[in-house]
Amino acid sequence: MIALLTLLAGGFVTAVAPPEPFGPVPTPQQLAWQRMEFGMFCHFGINTFHNEEWTDGTKDPKTFLPTAFNGRQWVETAKEAGMGYLIVTAKHHDGFSVYPTEEGDYNVKASPWRDGKGDVLREVADACHELGLMLGVYLSPWDRHDPLYANPPAYDTRFKTMLKELLTWYAPVGEVWFDGAGSEGHVYDWNGYYALIREVAPDALIAICGPDIRWVGNEDGLAPDTLWNVHEVTLPIPGSGGSNEKRWYPSECDVPIRKGQWFYHTDGESNLRSVRELLDIYYRSVGLGASLLLNVSPDRRGLLPDPDRERLLEVARILASTFHYNMAVHAHVSASNVRGNDKEYAAGNVTDNNPDTYWTVNDGVLQASLLLRYGSDREFDRVMLQEHLPLGQRVTAHEIQVYEAGGWKTVASGTTVGYKRIHRLPLTKASRIRIQITDALAPPAIEAIGLYKASVGENTE
Ligand code: FUL
């Protein structure tokens, strides 16, 4: 019998077919990217040496002179903080390239740093690849230095050559970040840029002014409370067959660790965000299903400033301590409905720590609940949910309830779940916890549930 079912199901021991995917679903690259959750942005360039956010393209390249550059320190810090990727500014709006491009003359080769042989990207890329972080590159379309900028076709050709340099010299590159700032009214060959990236680095995701990763819409690190991964993308997308296609388009929240400063400023330390602010940003980005791209700008030494580094690592330690123990794995978990009563889709899948398994329900069922039971009370103040994204995003409303004095009491509620939803609650004691999916666009498919107690460190200022 099992053998027959195995044959019928194409190799899987299951009697019931999985639900059809609902709407657009992530590509494997998007899903892997979403699962990293947290990345570091490093703005480093000629601005670093002028206490300015946007220099105008006239600063002398000789002023780019880090005294103790160590790209590995950036990557090691990101890794220690639990980040999965790091994005470097190869060229910002001022047009100065921190890698030895063969295009133009406004780049590291014109600086006395390491006798004109320095290469920021080389060291950061090598360290990323060695330590297992995904490397991303920021290449500003807006260029305030390059005389070719006034001649769009000539500039496009140069820009594509630079993209090709970055994607081949520092391969593999996982994300290309196209900033829209300053570009109002300028016509770029976006289709040509995208086609080149797809050809040279098919696994690279194109972010912001691009079809794969969406800007969350602010620089405060805050995602909206209802966050969908499916959006209508209006940019030109090669091969998409139209400009208003609905596609999987996950959000990235970019935010600087020093308020308002993407580049290092010698007098900027008072802008360093507090532990409490950074934790809040984490919960309001990752905790709402977006990715968090936190900018830590290297200083004039070419190192992450000590206070910023310590602040980041402190936040990372606190988060690791909050989330290291998921007490849901010790609950008895049951569900109001299990698809075909098949154990392939059982409630227990939400606590098995396996992203490939999930709990789901019969076709047509849009409301369902999971019940977590313990023999005695547990104390928790964080509840985490994740949908199984390979089947598309489905949940539109949910509630967390606890059984108390003879009745169910709602302690948290929300709309979308998506990649992840973390609720912060007052410290709650209960032996029965119910996760209610109260509405969905298609039968819910939940991959993971977590119950945690926040580290005392979360009360740090
Ligand atoms: C903005 C830029 O203008 C800032 O300088 C910074 O690069 C930020 C990430 O994007 O649009």
Tab-separated table of C-alpha atoms and ligand atoms in Angstrom:
chain	number	residue	atom	x	y	z
A	1	MET	CA	0.000	0.000	0.000
A	2	ILE	CA	2.746	2.436	1.054
A	3	ALA	CA	4.668	1.476	-2.051
A	4	LEU	CA	1.649	2.203	-4.217
A	5	LEU	CA	1.066	5.574	-2.562
A	6	THR	CA	4.740	6.347	-2.934
A	7	LEU	CA	4.508	5.644	-6.618
A	8	LEU	CA	1.339	7.678	-7.034
A	9	ALA	CA	2.755	10.635	-5.151
A	10	GLY	CA	5.917	10.679	-7.195
A	11	GLY	CA	8.238	9.428	-4.481
A	12	PHE	CA	6.666	10.946	-1.360
A	13	VAL	CA	4.995	8.769	1.226
A	14	THR	CA	1.762	10.708	1.407
A	15	ALA	CA	-1.800	10.052	0.411
A	16	VAL	CA	-2.924	13.646	0.029
A	17	ALA	CA	-1.581	16.126	-2.469
A	18	PRO	CA	-0.210	19.376	-1.028
A	19	PRO	CA	-2.254	22.541	-1.496
A	20	GLU	CA	-1.828	24.384	-4.766
A	21	PRO	CA	0.455	27.416	-4.395
A	22	PHE	CA	-1.603	30.564	-3.944
A	23	GLY	CA	-0.630	33.471	-6.205
A	24	PRO	CA	2.994	34.350	-6.932
A	25	VAL	CA	5.600	32.533	-4.833
A	26	PRO	CA	9.234	33.389	-4.044
A	27	THR	CA	12.103	32.265	-6.239
A	28	PRO	CA	14.628	30.067	-4.396
A	29	GLN	CA	16.961	33.085	-4.253
A	30	GLN	CA	14.272	35.319	-2.732
A	31	LEU	CA	13.347	32.675	-0.174
A	32	ALA	CA	16.989	32.151	0.838
A	33	TRP	CA	17.356	35.918	1.117
A	34	GLN	CA	14.235	36.273	3.285
A	35	ARG	CA	15.505	33.559	5.585
A	36	MET	CA	18.650	35.580	6.321
A	37	GLU	CA	16.435	38.323	7.824
A	38	PHE	CA	19.250	40.639	8.864
A	39	GLY	CA	22.073	42.265	6.919
A	40	MET	CA	24.662	45.015	7.247
A	41	PHE	CA	24.902	48.035	4.977
A	42	CYS	CA	28.295	49.763	4.846
A	43	HIS	CA	28.447	53.238	3.347
A	44	PHE	CA	32.128	53.997	2.860
A	45	GLY	CA	33.647	56.324	0.295
A	46	ILE	CA	34.956	59.800	-0.274
A	47	ASN	CA	32.155	61.285	1.870
A	48	THR	CA	33.651	59.488	4.875
A	49	PHE	CA	36.562	61.933	4.765
A	50	HIS	CA	34.499	65.115	4.497
A	51	ASN	CA	31.783	64.780	7.152
A	52	GLU	CA	29.214	64.991	4.388
A	53	GLU	CA	26.369	62.730	3.319
A	54	TRP	CA	26.469	63.763	-0.331
A	55	THR	CA	29.627	65.359	-1.684
A	56	ASP	CA	29.194	66.871	-5.125
A	57	GLY	CA	31.720	64.933	-7.168
A	58	THR	CA	34.506	67.517	-6.893
A	59	LYS	CA	36.381	66.226	-3.833
A	60	ASP	CA	40.003	65.356	-4.544
A	61	PRO	CA	40.440	61.559	-4.820
A	62	LYS	CA	43.614	61.966	-2.749
A	63	THR	CA	41.393	62.682	0.244
A	64	PHE	CA	40.205	59.075	0.280
A	65	LEU	CA	42.787	57.858	2.758
A	66	PRO	CA	41.779	55.249	5.338
A	67	THR	CA	44.504	54.736	7.931
A	68	ALA	CA	43.809	51.179	9.064
A	69	PHE	CA	41.330	49.683	6.587
A	70	ASN	CA	40.281	46.141	7.386
A	71	GLY	CA	37.271	44.909	5.430
A	72	ARG	CA	37.386	41.621	7.267
A	73	GLN	CA	36.517	43.412	10.495
A	74	TRP	CA	33.233	44.589	8.921
A	75	VAL	CA	32.363	41.067	7.833
A	76	GLU	CA	33.393	39.427	11.106
A	77	THR	CA	31.253	41.889	13.029
A	78	ALA	CA	28.260	41.281	10.770
A	79	LYS	CA	28.677	37.559	11.219
A	80	GLU	CA	29.004	37.843	14.982
A	81	ALA	CA	25.798	39.905	14.989
A	82	GLY	CA	23.948	37.063	13.264
A	83	MET	CA	23.636	38.879	9.937
A	84	GLY	CA	23.484	36.851	6.744
A	85	TYR	CA	24.658	39.462	4.250
A	86	LEU	CA	26.629	42.632	3.773
A	87	ILE	CA	26.145	45.358	1.152
A	88	VAL	CA	28.957	47.793	0.308
A	89	THR	CA	28.750	51.099	-1.548
A	90	ALA	CA	30.970	50.495	-4.568
A	91	LYS	CA	30.134	54.009	-5.801
A	92	HIS	CA	27.862	56.582	-4.180
A	93	HIS	CA	26.237	59.644	-5.762
A	94	ASP	CA	29.575	61.521	-5.766
A	95	GLY	CA	30.842	59.076	-8.402
A	96	PHE	CA	33.956	57.929	-6.478
A	97	SER	CA	34.508	54.161	-6.755
A	98	VAL	CA	36.116	52.317	-3.859
A	99	TYR	CA	37.217	49.529	-6.190
A	100	PRO	CA	39.697	49.847	-9.099
A	101	THR	CA	37.228	50.197	-11.939
A	102	GLU	CA	38.612	50.497	-15.433
A	103	GLU	CA	35.964	53.141	-16.151
A	104	GLY	CA	36.831	56.815	-15.606
A	105	ASP	CA	39.492	58.070	-13.252
A	106	TYR	CA	37.580	58.969	-10.090
A	107	ASN	CA	38.354	55.938	-7.976
A	108	VAL	CA	40.781	54.323	-5.515
A	109	LYS	CA	43.555	54.176	-8.118
A	110	ALA	CA	43.805	57.965	-7.902
A	111	SER	CA	44.221	57.876	-4.126
A	112	PRO	CA	47.534	57.509	-2.275
A	113	TRP	CA	45.876	54.791	-0.161
A	114	ARG	CA	48.044	51.676	-0.568
A	115	ASP	CA	49.852	53.489	-3.406
A	116	GLY	CA	46.730	53.411	-5.530
A	117	LYS	CA	46.495	49.635	-5.264
A	118	GLY	CA	43.819	49.464	-2.598
A	119	ASP	CA	40.493	47.757	-3.234
A	120	VAL	CA	37.746	47.940	-0.621
A	121	LEU	CA	35.520	45.493	-2.469
A	122	ARG	CA	38.230	42.840	-2.801
A	123	GLU	CA	38.802	42.542	0.902
A	124	VAL	CA	35.149	42.689	1.870
A	125	ALA	CA	34.165	40.195	-0.853
A	126	ASP	CA	36.900	37.727	0.083
A	127	ALA	CA	35.936	37.881	3.753
A	128	CYS	CA	32.221	37.464	2.925
A	129	HIS	CA	32.908	34.454	0.770
A	130	GLU	CA	35.233	32.911	3.316
A	131	LEU	CA	32.941	33.504	6.291
A	132	GLY	CA	29.744	32.525	4.472
A	133	LEU	CA	27.963	35.875	4.154
A	134	MET	CA	26.173	36.917	0.997
A	135	LEU	CA	27.864	39.921	-0.620
A	136	GLY	CA	25.759	42.749	-2.024
A	137	VAL	CA	26.870	45.797	-3.990
A	138	TYR	CA	25.419	49.300	-4.085
A	139	LEU	CA	26.177	51.131	-7.333
A	140	SER	CA	24.584	54.576	-7.484
A	141	PRO	CA	22.892	55.308	-10.799
A	142	TRP	CA	23.001	59.047	-10.010
A	143	ASP	CA	26.556	60.253	-10.603
A	144	ARG	CA	27.584	63.819	-9.793
A	145	HIS	CA	31.145	63.470	-11.094
A	146	ASP	CA	31.035	61.603	-14.358
A	147	PRO	CA	30.875	63.948	-17.387
A	148	LEU	CA	29.195	61.103	-19.305
A	149	TYR	CA	26.175	61.381	-17.007
A	150	ALA	CA	24.865	64.180	-19.233
A	151	ASN	CA	24.825	61.742	-22.147
A	152	PRO	CA	22.514	58.922	-21.026
A	153	PRO	CA	23.396	56.278	-23.669
A	154	ALA	CA	27.138	56.753	-23.071
A	155	TYR	CA	26.625	56.677	-19.316
A	156	ASP	CA	24.473	53.524	-19.592
A	157	THR	CA	27.285	51.773	-21.405
A	158	ARG	CA	29.756	52.767	-18.702
A	159	PHE	CA	27.353	51.806	-15.933
A	160	LYS	CA	26.840	48.363	-17.460
A	161	THR	CA	30.570	47.859	-17.740
A	162	MET	CA	30.902	48.717	-14.067
A	163	LEU	CA	28.123	46.300	-13.160
A	164	LYS	CA	29.902	43.621	-15.120
A	165	GLU	CA	33.176	44.361	-13.326
A	166	LEU	CA	31.514	44.088	-9.941
A	167	LEU	CA	29.582	40.927	-10.771
A	168	THR	CA	32.588	39.128	-12.241
A	169	TRP	CA	35.547	40.357	-10.177
A	170	TYR	CA	33.782	39.851	-6.843
A	171	ALA	CA	31.517	36.907	-7.697
A	172	PRO	CA	29.313	35.615	-6.268
A	173	VAL	CA	27.301	38.765	-5.661
A	174	GLY	CA	23.844	38.085	-4.202
A	175	GLU	CA	22.195	41.503	-4.249
A	176	VAL	CA	22.529	44.605	-6.408
A	177	TRP	CA	21.128	47.686	-4.676
A	178	PHE	CA	19.893	50.474	-6.960
A	179	ASP	CA	19.167	53.674	-5.083
A	180	GLY	CA	16.618	55.968	-6.694
A	181	ALA	CA	17.852	59.169	-5.024
A	182	GLY	CA	18.833	62.070	-7.253
A	183	SER	CA	17.662	60.382	-10.432
A	184	GLU	CA	14.405	62.248	-10.986
A	185	GLY	CA	14.058	63.091	-14.651
A	186	HIS	CA	17.093	61.094	-15.786
A	187	VAL	CA	16.423	58.259	-18.234
A	188	TYR	CA	18.327	55.047	-17.558
A	189	ASP	CA	18.414	51.828	-19.521
A	190	TRP	CA	16.911	49.836	-16.648
A	191	ASN	CA	15.990	46.953	-18.922
A	192	GLY	CA	19.577	46.793	-20.121
A	193	TYR	CA	20.915	46.848	-16.547
A	194	TYR	CA	18.569	44.057	-15.480
A	195	ALA	CA	19.313	41.953	-18.550
A	196	LEU	CA	23.035	42.268	-17.936
A	197	ILE	CA	22.686	41.243	-14.275
A	198	ARG	CA	20.505	38.254	-15.199
A	199	GLU	CA	23.074	37.189	-17.749
A	200	VAL	CA	26.236	37.649	-15.688
A	201	ALA	CA	24.882	36.794	-12.222
A	202	PRO	CA	21.564	34.963	-12.591
A	203	ASP	CA	21.307	34.343	-8.843
A	204	ALA	CA	21.715	38.010	-7.882
A	205	LEU	CA	18.631	39.796	-6.576
A	206	ILE	CA	17.994	43.321	-7.850
A	207	ALA	CA	16.775	45.570	-5.059
A	208	ILE	CA	14.916	48.861	-4.675
A	209	CYS	CA	14.940	50.196	-8.280
A	210	GLY	CA	14.672	46.582	-9.367
A	211	PRO	CA	12.277	43.682	-9.645
A	212	ASP	CA	13.322	41.326	-6.817
A	213	ILE	CA	13.433	43.227	-3.501
A	214	ARG	CA	11.222	46.130	-2.594
A	215	TRP	CA	12.114	49.247	-0.618
A	216	VAL	CA	9.874	49.395	2.436
A	217	GLY	CA	9.306	53.092	1.789
A	218	ASN	CA	11.133	54.823	4.657
A	219	GLU	CA	14.617	55.008	6.169
A	220	ASP	CA	13.474	54.402	9.744
A	221	GLY	CA	13.648	50.619	9.678
A	222	LEU	CA	9.883	50.258	10.007
A	223	ALA	CA	7.628	47.963	8.019
A	224	PRO	CA	3.877	48.547	7.911
A	225	ASP	CA	1.769	46.421	10.223
A	226	THR	CA	0.088	44.697	7.283
A	227	LEU	CA	2.874	43.522	5.013
A	228	TRP	CA	2.296	41.679	1.777
A	229	ASN	CA	5.012	40.009	-0.258
A	230	VAL	CA	2.993	40.197	-3.450
A	231	HIS	CA	2.949	43.554	-5.195
A	232	GLU	CA	2.280	45.060	-8.516
A	233	VAL	CA	5.671	46.016	-9.862
A	234	THR	CA	5.656	48.953	-12.222
A	235	LEU	CA	9.332	48.953	-13.187
A	236	PRO	CA	10.317	47.489	-16.539
A	237	ILE	CA	11.167	43.843	-16.011
A	238	PRO	CA	12.776	41.949	-18.895
A	239	GLY	CA	10.785	38.918	-19.899
A	240	SER	CA	7.936	39.699	-17.540
A	241	GLY	CA	5.509	40.372	-20.345
A	242	GLY	CA	4.235	43.620	-18.918
A	243	SER	CA	5.002	46.389	-16.515
A	244	ASN	CA	2.144	45.903	-14.050
A	245	GLU	CA	2.716	42.307	-13.194
A	246	LYS	CA	1.946	40.992	-9.717
A	247	ARG	CA	5.017	39.327	-8.396
A	248	TRP	CA	6.705	38.168	-5.237
A	249	TYR	CA	8.451	41.289	-3.998
A	250	PRO	CA	9.661	41.047	-0.391
A	251	SER	CA	10.482	44.211	1.562
A	252	GLU	CA	13.814	45.422	2.869
A	253	CYS	CA	14.075	48.022	5.652
A	254	ASP	CA	17.296	50.011	5.325
A	255	VAL	CA	18.163	52.218	8.277
A	256	PRO	CA	21.368	53.781	9.625
A	257	ILE	CA	22.503	52.886	13.168
A	258	ARG	CA	23.315	56.619	13.591
A	259	LYS	CA	20.149	58.610	13.012
A	260	GLY	CA	20.175	60.385	9.647
A	261	GLN	CA	23.781	59.444	8.828
A	262	TRP	CA	24.639	56.823	6.245
A	263	PHE	CA	28.264	57.912	6.149
A	264	TYR	CA	30.606	58.337	9.083
A	265	HIS	CA	30.829	61.816	10.596
A	266	THR	CA	33.544	62.597	13.136
A	267	ASP	CA	31.011	64.250	15.443
A	268	GLY	CA	28.165	61.799	14.833
A	269	GLU	CA	28.358	59.544	17.866
A	270	SER	CA	25.502	61.290	19.653
A	271	ASN	CA	23.261	60.035	16.835
A	272	LEU	CA	23.948	56.406	17.684
A	273	ARG	CA	20.607	54.746	18.366
A	274	SER	CA	20.008	53.206	21.763
A	275	VAL	CA	19.647	49.482	22.418
A	276	ARG	CA	15.957	50.038	23.012
A	277	GLU	CA	15.505	51.866	19.699
A	278	LEU	CA	17.383	49.181	17.805
A	279	LEU	CA	15.337	46.395	19.391
A	280	ASP	CA	12.192	48.266	18.472
A	281	ILE	CA	13.431	48.534	14.876
A	282	TYR	CA	14.107	44.797	14.850
A	283	TYR	CA	10.587	43.979	16.013
A	284	ARG	CA	9.047	46.437	13.585
A	285	SER	CA	10.986	45.132	10.585
A	286	VAL	CA	11.900	41.454	11.001
A	287	GLY	CA	9.044	41.070	13.483
A	288	LEU	CA	6.596	42.194	10.795
A	289	GLY	CA	7.988	39.981	8.061
A	290	ALA	CA	10.504	42.291	6.337
A	291	SER	CA	14.305	42.082	6.225
A	292	LEU	CA	16.433	44.517	8.172
A	293	LEU	CA	19.421	46.118	6.470
A	294	LEU	CA	21.194	48.042	9.217
A	295	ASN	CA	23.822	50.533	8.109
A	296	VAL	CA	26.992	50.710	10.197
A	297	SER	CA	29.347	53.162	8.530
A	298	PRO	CA	33.076	52.506	8.703
A	299	ASP	CA	35.115	55.441	9.994
A	300	ARG	CA	38.203	57.181	8.626
A	301	ARG	CA	40.367	54.308	9.764
A	302	GLY	CA	38.305	52.025	7.526
A	303	LEU	CA	36.972	50.137	10.551
A	304	LEU	CA	33.531	50.033	12.111
A	305	PRO	CA	33.606	52.593	14.931
A	306	ASP	CA	34.009	50.927	18.325
A	307	PRO	CA	30.802	52.317	19.928
A	308	ASP	CA	28.654	51.326	16.920
A	309	ARG	CA	30.186	47.884	16.841
A	310	GLU	CA	29.612	47.369	20.544
A	311	ARG	CA	26.046	48.637	20.315
A	312	LEU	CA	25.245	46.284	17.444
A	313	LEU	CA	26.801	43.299	19.199
A	314	GLU	CA	24.952	44.082	22.396
A	315	VAL	CA	21.626	44.154	20.536
A	316	ALA	CA	22.535	40.914	18.778
A	317	ARG	CA	23.389	39.227	22.104
A	318	ILE	CA	20.079	40.316	23.608
A	319	LEU	CA	18.105	39.029	20.617
A	320	ALA	CA	20.017	35.748	20.624
A	321	SER	CA	19.261	35.360	24.308
A	322	THR	CA	15.537	36.082	23.813
A	323	PHE	CA	15.159	33.700	20.908
A	324	HIS	CA	17.533	30.876	21.795
A	325	TYR	CA	14.911	28.842	23.615
A	326	ASN	CA	11.597	28.188	21.917
A	327	MET	CA	9.345	26.707	24.578
A	328	ALA	CA	6.765	25.785	21.926
A	329	VAL	CA	8.852	22.723	21.056
A	330	HIS	CA	7.859	21.210	24.408
A	331	ALA	CA	4.127	21.781	23.988
A	332	HIS	CA	1.635	19.198	22.868
A	333	VAL	CA	0.375	20.698	19.613
A	334	SER	CA	-2.948	19.888	17.958
A	335	ALA	CA	-5.057	21.557	15.273
A	336	SER	CA	-8.725	22.146	14.516
A	337	ASN	CA	-8.221	20.666	11.050
A	338	VAL	CA	-5.397	18.794	9.321
A	339	ARG	CA	-5.344	18.398	5.590
A	340	GLY	CA	-6.721	14.937	4.763
A	341	ASN	CA	-5.841	13.903	8.327
A	342	ASP	CA	-2.446	13.211	6.814
A	343	LYS	CA	0.526	13.402	9.158
A	344	GLU	CA	2.471	15.053	6.368
A	345	TYR	CA	0.530	18.233	7.257
A	346	ALA	CA	0.185	17.674	11.002
A	347	ALA	CA	0.143	20.391	13.646
A	348	GLY	CA	3.423	19.104	15.087
A	349	ASN	CA	5.230	20.346	11.979
A	350	VAL	CA	5.148	23.881	13.361
A	351	THR	CA	7.597	22.998	16.108
A	352	ASP	CA	9.902	20.565	14.306
A	353	ASN	CA	12.408	23.256	13.361
A	354	ASN	CA	12.232	22.175	9.735
A	355	PRO	CA	11.357	24.906	7.215
A	356	ASP	CA	10.300	22.292	4.662
A	357	THR	CA	7.383	20.997	6.726
A	358	TYR	CA	4.208	22.851	7.667
A	359	TRP	CA	0.732	22.457	9.062
A	360	THR	CA	-2.143	22.981	6.656
A	361	VAL	CA	-5.848	22.299	6.334
A	362	ASN	CA	-8.394	21.029	3.850
A	363	ASP	CA	-9.239	22.951	0.714
A	364	GLY	CA	-11.844	25.611	1.370
A	365	VAL	CA	-10.953	25.999	5.081
A	366	LEU	CA	-9.968	29.611	5.754
A	367	GLN	CA	-10.303	29.661	9.550
A	368	ALA	CA	-8.434	27.206	11.700
A	369	SER	CA	-6.533	27.037	14.949
A	370	LEU	CA	-3.551	25.464	16.586
A	371	LEU	CA	-3.625	24.564	20.246
A	372	LEU	CA	-0.489	24.359	22.372
A	373	ARG	CA	-0.919	22.524	25.677
A	374	TYR	CA	1.366	22.057	28.677
A	375	GLY	CA	0.930	20.154	31.931
A	376	SER	CA	1.485	23.378	33.877
A	377	ASP	CA	1.760	27.118	33.250
A	378	ARG	CA	4.485	28.573	31.065
A	379	GLU	CA	5.606	32.212	31.104
A	380	PHE	CA	6.186	33.976	27.818
A	381	ASP	CA	6.016	37.426	26.261
A	382	ARG	CA	6.949	36.823	22.630
A	383	VAL	CA	4.906	34.792	20.139
A	384	MET	CA	6.288	34.104	16.675
A	385	LEU	CA	4.491	32.771	13.587
A	386	GLN	CA	5.740	31.951	10.100
A	387	GLU	CA	3.877	31.007	6.947
A	388	HIS	CA	5.207	28.445	4.509
A	389	LEU	CA	6.108	30.875	1.749
A	390	PRO	CA	6.726	28.351	-1.059
A	391	LEU	CA	2.920	28.043	-1.090
A	392	GLY	CA	2.414	31.810	-1.258
A	393	GLN	CA	1.260	34.295	1.363
A	394	ARG	CA	-2.209	33.513	2.688
A	395	VAL	CA	-3.118	34.704	6.177
A	396	THR	CA	-4.978	38.021	6.485
A	397	ALA	CA	-5.991	37.950	10.170
A	398	HIS	CA	-4.923	36.043	13.276
A	399	GLU	CA	-5.215	36.084	17.051
A	400	ILE	CA	-3.241	34.686	19.942
A	401	GLN	CA	-5.372	33.502	22.847
A	402	VAL	CA	-4.747	31.984	26.258
A	403	TYR	CA	-7.145	29.927	28.364
A	404	GLU	CA	-7.837	31.688	31.590
A	405	ALA	CA	-10.438	31.249	34.345
A	406	GLY	CA	-12.756	29.201	32.212
A	407	GLY	CA	-12.520	31.144	28.956
A	408	TRP	CA	-10.337	32.131	26.051
A	409	LYS	CA	-8.787	35.567	26.198
A	410	THR	CA	-7.172	37.274	23.201
A	411	VAL	CA	-3.718	38.565	24.128
A	412	ALA	CA	-2.521	39.645	20.675
A	413	SER	CA	-3.940	39.999	17.222
A	414	GLY	CA	-2.755	41.029	13.818
A	415	THR	CA	-3.335	40.909	10.097
A	416	THR	CA	-0.680	39.383	7.824
A	417	VAL	CA	1.942	36.847	8.924
A	418	GLY	CA	4.082	36.241	5.836
A	419	TYR	CA	7.713	35.392	6.384
A	420	LYS	CA	7.486	36.125	10.107
A	421	ARG	CA	5.330	37.855	12.689
A	422	ILE	CA	6.525	38.411	16.237
A	423	HIS	CA	4.085	39.684	18.839
A	424	ARG	CA	5.380	41.388	21.959
A	425	LEU	CA	3.022	40.894	24.902
A	426	PRO	CA	3.136	41.632	28.589
A	427	LEU	CA	4.500	38.645	30.499
A	428	THR	CA	1.761	36.033	30.165
A	429	LYS	CA	1.241	32.798	32.111
A	430	ALA	CA	-0.766	30.001	30.597
A	431	SER	CA	-0.825	26.268	30.037
A	432	ARG	CA	-3.063	26.471	26.972
A	433	ILE	CA	-2.315	28.810	24.080
A	434	ARG	CA	-4.366	29.010	20.918
A	435	ILE	CA	-3.248	30.459	17.600
A	436	GLN	CA	-6.339	31.336	15.615
A	437	ILE	CA	-6.144	32.017	11.936
A	438	THR	CA	-9.300	34.068	11.636
A	439	ASP	CA	-9.106	34.834	7.932
A	440	ALA	CA	-7.005	33.910	4.941
A	441	LEU	CA	-7.052	34.236	1.161
A	442	ALA	CA	-6.443	30.489	0.846
A	443	PRO	CA	-6.158	27.650	3.383
A	444	PRO	CA	-3.424	28.656	5.828
A	445	ALA	CA	-0.072	26.850	5.743
A	446	ILE	CA	1.975	27.538	8.861
A	447	GLU	CA	5.610	26.552	8.980
A	448	ALA	CA	6.651	27.542	12.498
A	449	ILE	CA	5.412	28.773	15.854
A	450	GLY	CA	7.591	30.124	18.650
A	451	LEU	CA	6.976	31.045	22.267
A	452	TYR	CA	9.731	32.904	24.051
A	453	LYS	CA	10.492	34.879	27.139
A	454	ALA	CA	12.384	38.110	26.439
A	455	SER	CA	15.867	38.411	27.837
A	456	VAL	CA	16.161	40.845	30.751
A	457	GLY	CA	18.536	42.690	28.424
A	458	GLU	CA	15.503	43.894	26.455
A	459	ASN	CA	14.899	46.400	29.238
A	460	THR	CA	18.277	48.044	28.599
A	461	GLU	CA	18.113	51.735	27.604
B	1	FUL	C1	19.491	57.252	-0.044
B	1	FUL	C2	20.804	57.956	-0.361
B	1	FUL	O1	20.617	59.240	-0.852
B	1	FUL	C3	21.579	57.938	0.922
B	1	FUL	O2	22.780	58.675	0.827
B	1	FUL	C4	21.843	56.489	1.256
B	1	FUL	O3	22.682	55.909	0.278
B	1	FUL	C5	20.536	55.713	1.354
B	1	FUL	C6	20.734	54.238	1.537
B	1	FUL	O4	19.760	55.909	0.215
B	1	FUL	O5	18.558	57.345	-1.030
